[in-house]
Coordinates of C-alpha atoms in Angstrom, one line a residue:
M74 CA 7.6 31.9 14.3
A75 CA 4.7 29.9 13.4
F76 CA 6.4 26.9 12.7
V77 CA 9.5 25.2 14.0
F78 CA 12.7 24.5 11.5
Q79 CA 14.5 21.5 12.8
G80 CA 17.1 19.1 11.7
A81 CA 16.4 16.3 9.5
G82 CA 16.3 13.8 12.7
A83 CA 14.2 16.0 14.9
L84 CA 10.9 14.0 14.4
D85 CA 11.5 10.2 15.2
Y86 CA 8.7 8.4 13.2
A87 CA 10.1 5.0 14.7
P88 CA 9.3 3.3 11.6
C89 CA 8.4 -0.2 11.8
H90 CA 6.8 -3.3 9.8
Y91 CA 3.7 -5.5 10.5
A92 CA 2.6 -8.6 9.2
G93 CA 6.1 -9.5 7.4
S94 CA 5.4 -6.3 4.9
R95 CA 8.2 -4.6 3.2
L96 CA 6.4 -1.5 3.8
A97 CA 7.5 0.9 6.6
F98 CA 4.9 2.4 8.9
R99 CA 5.1 5.0 11.7
G100 CA 5.8 3.4 14.8
P101 CA 6.4 2.4 17.6
E102 CA 5.0 -0.7 16.7
R103 CA 1.9 -1.8 18.4
P104 CA 0.7 -5.4 19.3
V105 CA -1.5 -7.2 17.2
T106 CA -2.9 -9.6 19.7
G107 CA -6.1 -8.8 21.5
C108 CA -8.2 -5.6 20.6
Y109 CA -6.6 -3.2 18.4
L110 CA -7.8 -0.6 15.9
A111 CA -6.3 0.2 12.7
C112 CA -6.2 3.7 10.5
L113 CA -5.2 2.9 6.8
G114 CA -3.9 5.6 4.1
G115 CA -1.3 7.9 2.9
T116 CA 1.0 10.5 3.9
E117 CA -1.7 12.3 5.7
T118 CA -2.7 9.5 8.0
Y119 CA 1.3 8.7 8.3
G120 CA 1.5 12.3 9.7
R121 CA 4.3 13.5 8.1
F122 CA 5.7 16.5 10.2
V123 CA 3.5 16.3 12.6
P124 CA 4.3 15.0 16.2
R125 CA 0.9 13.5 17.4
P126 CA -0.9 12.2 13.9
F127 CA -4.7 11.6 14.7
P128 CA -4.1 7.8 15.2
D129 CA -1.8 8.7 18.3
L130 CA -4.6 10.8 19.6
L131 CA -7.5 8.4 18.9
E132 CA -5.0 5.7 21.0
A133 CA -5.0 8.1 23.8
E134 CA -8.8 8.7 23.8
L135 CA -10.1 5.4 23.2
G136 CA -7.5 3.4 25.6
L137 CA -6.6 0.8 22.8
P138 CA -3.6 0.3 20.6
V139 CA -4.3 2.0 17.1
L140 CA -1.9 0.8 14.4
N141 CA -0.9 3.7 12.0
L142 CA -0.9 1.8 8.7
G143 CA -0.3 5.2 6.5
C144 CA 2.1 4.9 3.8
A145 CA 3.6 7.9 2.0
N146 CA 2.0 8.6 -1.2
A147 CA -0.4 5.2 -1.0
G148 CA -3.4 4.6 -3.2
P149 CA -5.5 1.7 -2.6
D150 CA -2.8 -0.5 -4.9
V151 CA -0.5 -0.7 -2.0
F152 CA -3.0 -2.4 0.5
L153 CA -4.5 -4.7 -2.3
A154 CA -1.2 -6.2 -2.7
E155 CA -0.4 -7.2 0.8
P156 CA -2.9 -10.1 1.6
A157 CA -1.3 -10.3 5.1
L158 CA -2.0 -6.8 6.0
L159 CA -5.6 -7.0 4.7
A160 CA -6.2 -9.8 7.3
L161 CA -4.4 -7.5 10.0
M162 CA -7.0 -4.9 9.2
A163 CA -9.9 -7.6 9.0
G164 CA -9.1 -8.4 12.6
A165 CA -9.4 -4.7 14.2
E166 CA -12.0 -4.1 16.1
A167 CA -12.7 -0.7 13.8
V168 CA -10.8 0.6 10.7
V169 CA -10.4 4.3 9.5
V170 CA -9.6 4.2 5.8
Q171 CA -8.6 7.3 4.1
A172 CA -9.9 8.1 0.7
A173 CA -6.3 8.4 -1.2
G174 CA -6.2 10.5 -4.3
L175 CA -7.2 9.8 -7.8
P176 CA -3.4 9.9 -9.5
N177 CA -1.7 7.2 -7.6
L178 CA -3.1 3.9 -8.9
S179 CA -2.3 1.6 -11.9
N180 CA -5.4 2.0 -14.4
A181 CA -5.9 1.5 -18.3
F182 CA -3.4 4.1 -19.1
Y183 CA -0.4 3.6 -17.0
S184 CA 1.2 1.8 -13.8
V185 CA 2.7 2.7 -10.9
H186 CA 5.1 1.7 -8.4
P187 CA 3.5 -1.4 -6.3
R188 CA 4.9 0.2 -3.0
R189 CA 5.4 3.9 -3.9
N190 CA 2.0 4.7 -5.9
D191 CA 3.4 8.0 -7.0
R192 CA 5.8 6.6 -9.0
F193 CA 4.9 6.4 -12.7
L194 CA 6.6 3.3 -14.2
G195 CA 5.2 3.2 -17.8
A196 CA 2.4 4.0 -20.2
T197 CA -0.1 1.3 -21.5
P198 CA -0.4 1.1 -25.5
R199 CA -3.7 2.8 -24.9
L200 CA -2.1 5.7 -23.9
R201 CA 0.5 5.9 -26.3
T202 CA -2.4 5.7 -29.0
L203 CA -4.3 8.6 -27.2
F204 CA -1.2 10.8 -26.9
P205 CA 1.1 9.8 -29.8
E206 CA 3.3 12.7 -29.8
M207 CA 4.4 12.3 -26.3
D208 CA 7.7 10.8 -24.7
F209 CA 6.5 9.0 -21.8
T210 CA 10.5 8.4 -20.6
D211 CA 10.6 12.0 -19.6
F212 CA 8.2 11.2 -16.4
A213 CA 9.0 9.4 -13.0
F214 CA 6.1 10.7 -11.1
T215 CA 2.2 10.5 -11.9
Q216 CA 1.4 14.2 -11.0
H217 CA 3.8 15.4 -13.5
L218 CA 2.5 13.0 -16.0
L219 CA -1.0 13.9 -15.7
H220 CA -0.6 17.6 -15.6
S221 CA 1.5 17.1 -18.6
L222 CA -1.3 15.4 -20.5
A223 CA -4.1 18.1 -19.2
S224 CA -1.8 20.9 -20.7
R225 CA -1.1 19.1 -23.9
S226 CA -4.7 18.4 -24.7
P227 CA -7.8 18.9 -22.4
H228 CA -10.0 17.0 -24.7
R229 CA -7.9 13.8 -24.6
F230 CA -7.0 14.1 -21.0
A231 CA -10.8 14.1 -20.3
E232 CA -10.9 10.2 -21.1
V233 CA -7.6 9.7 -19.0
L234 CA -9.3 11.4 -15.9
A235 CA -12.6 9.2 -16.5
E236 CA -10.6 6.3 -16.3
L237 CA -9.1 7.2 -13.1
R238 CA -12.4 7.7 -11.5
R239 CA -13.4 4.2 -12.8
A240 CA -10.2 2.7 -11.6
W241 CA -10.4 4.5 -8.3
L242 CA -13.7 3.5 -7.5
R243 CA -13.1 -0.3 -8.5
Q244 CA -10.1 -0.5 -6.1
M245 CA -11.5 1.4 -3.3
R246 CA -14.7 -1.0 -3.5
T247 CA -12.5 -4.1 -3.6
L248 CA -10.4 -2.8 -0.6
L249 CA -13.6 -1.8 1.3
A250 CA -15.0 -5.1 0.7
H251 CA -12.1 -6.8 2.4
L252 CA -13.1 -4.8 5.6
Q253 CA -17.0 -6.1 5.1
G254 CA -18.6 -2.8 5.3
R255 CA -17.3 -2.0 8.7
A256 CA -14.6 0.6 7.6
I257 CA -15.0 4.4 8.3
L258 CA -14.3 6.2 5.4
L259 CA -12.2 9.6 5.7
S260 CA -11.6 12.3 3.0
L261 CA -9.2 15.0 4.2
G262 CA -8.6 18.2 2.6
A263 CA -10.8 21.2 1.3
Q264 CA -13.3 20.6 -1.7
S265 CA -11.8 22.0 -4.5
P266 CA -14.0 22.4 -7.8
G267 CA -11.0 23.6 -9.9
D268 CA -9.0 20.5 -8.7
P269 CA -9.9 17.4 -11.3
F270 CA -8.1 15.2 -9.1
A271 CA -10.3 16.3 -6.2
L272 CA -12.6 13.5 -4.4
D273 CA -15.8 14.9 -5.0
E274 CA -19.2 13.9 -3.5
G275 CA -20.2 11.7 -6.2
L276 CA -17.2 9.8 -5.9
L277 CA -17.5 9.5 -2.2
A278 CA -21.3 8.6 -2.2
A279 CA -20.7 5.9 -4.5
L280 CA -18.7 4.2 -1.8
Q281 CA -21.2 4.5 0.8
P282 CA -22.9 1.1 0.5
F283 CA -19.4 -0.1 1.2
C284 CA -18.5 1.3 4.5
A285 CA -20.2 2.0 7.7
A286 CA -19.6 5.8 7.6
I287 CA -18.0 8.5 5.6
L288 CA -16.3 11.4 7.5
H289 CA -15.2 14.6 5.3
S290 CA -12.8 16.8 7.2
A291 CA -11.6 20.0 5.7
P292 CA -9.0 22.3 7.1
P293 CA -10.4 23.7 10.3
F294 CA -11.3 27.6 10.2
G295 CA -8.4 29.8 11.3
D296 CA -6.1 26.7 10.6
Q297 CA -2.2 28.0 11.9
G298 CA -0.8 26.4 8.8
L299 CA 2.7 25.2 9.8
E300 CA 2.5 26.0 13.6
G301 CA 3.4 22.8 15.5
M302 CA 4.9 21.0 12.5
F303 CA 8.6 19.9 12.1
C304 CA 10.3 20.8 9.1
T305 CA 13.3 21.8 7.6
A306 CA 13.3 24.8 5.2
L307 CA 13.5 22.9 2.3
E308 CA 10.4 20.9 3.4
V309 CA 8.1 23.7 3.9
P310 CA 6.6 23.4 0.4
A311 CA 5.9 19.9 1.1
A312 CA 4.5 20.7 4.9
R313 CA 1.9 23.2 3.5
M314 CA 0.3 20.7 1.7
L315 CA -0.5 18.3 4.5
P316 CA -2.7 18.5 7.8
G317 CA -1.1 20.1 10.6
P318 CA -1.7 19.6 14.4
Q319 CA -4.7 21.1 14.6
H320 CA -6.2 19.4 11.9
H321 CA -5.3 16.4 13.0
R322 CA -7.0 17.0 16.2
Q323 CA -10.1 17.9 14.2
V324 CA -10.1 14.6 12.7
A325 CA -9.7 12.8 15.9
R326 CA -12.8 14.5 17.7
A327 CA -14.9 13.7 15.0
L328 CA -13.7 10.1 14.6
V329 CA -13.8 9.2 18.2
P330 CA -17.7 9.0 18.4
L331 CA -18.0 6.9 14.8
I332 CA -15.8 4.3 16.1
R333 CA -17.1 4.2 19.8
D334 CA -20.6 3.4 18.3
R335 CA -18.9 0.7 16.3
M336 CA -17.0 -1.2 18.9

């Protein structure tokens, strides 16, 4: 079988905390004195279902502690609300910032949970005016909300999507500014022209002046899918949406020379 079904506790993520934050990151905890590197992002950076995510592989190759600051379903809002974490990132020798998806951030139309950015908290008056027929108490997650809006009225949804793109660029620029242009921006996943939430070349190019480099890493040709991932049968659909070990190795190989050039 191409993947391994394991019990719920088969993969120990050794959760830890940094800089007094309530956010739980993948451990074991690394030292933050002396030289260290940092990788921040969402579920992909965290490495859910993967024994050795790319931050661990970077650590082995570069010989320096690498803080895995991946946070499940995180958008830029998570990190911008944590000044101590921003200071920790600014103190790193090099920083990799995963470009998070569009839906998971507060904007002019709706707000999200400050630590679980995929959780929809509420619609603003502007969204209620745009979609007066919608009952927003039915929604708990941003993806469910947005797909429902798109299905209800593609024309009106286009206004929401345009605002999401503006808000995402604004928040990502603010986050990258805290790192003084030193960050390597990492975009994961295949380009999906039909996906309205895909991070297209235009969005990423708009961030070029605010970072040291941009790396786009699509799933490798011949990707073995779930091979080497640790998940239960119920977790298979979620695992299929995330990078597997082969993709994490590809990301690490591509990042190593970019990081070495900046150390």
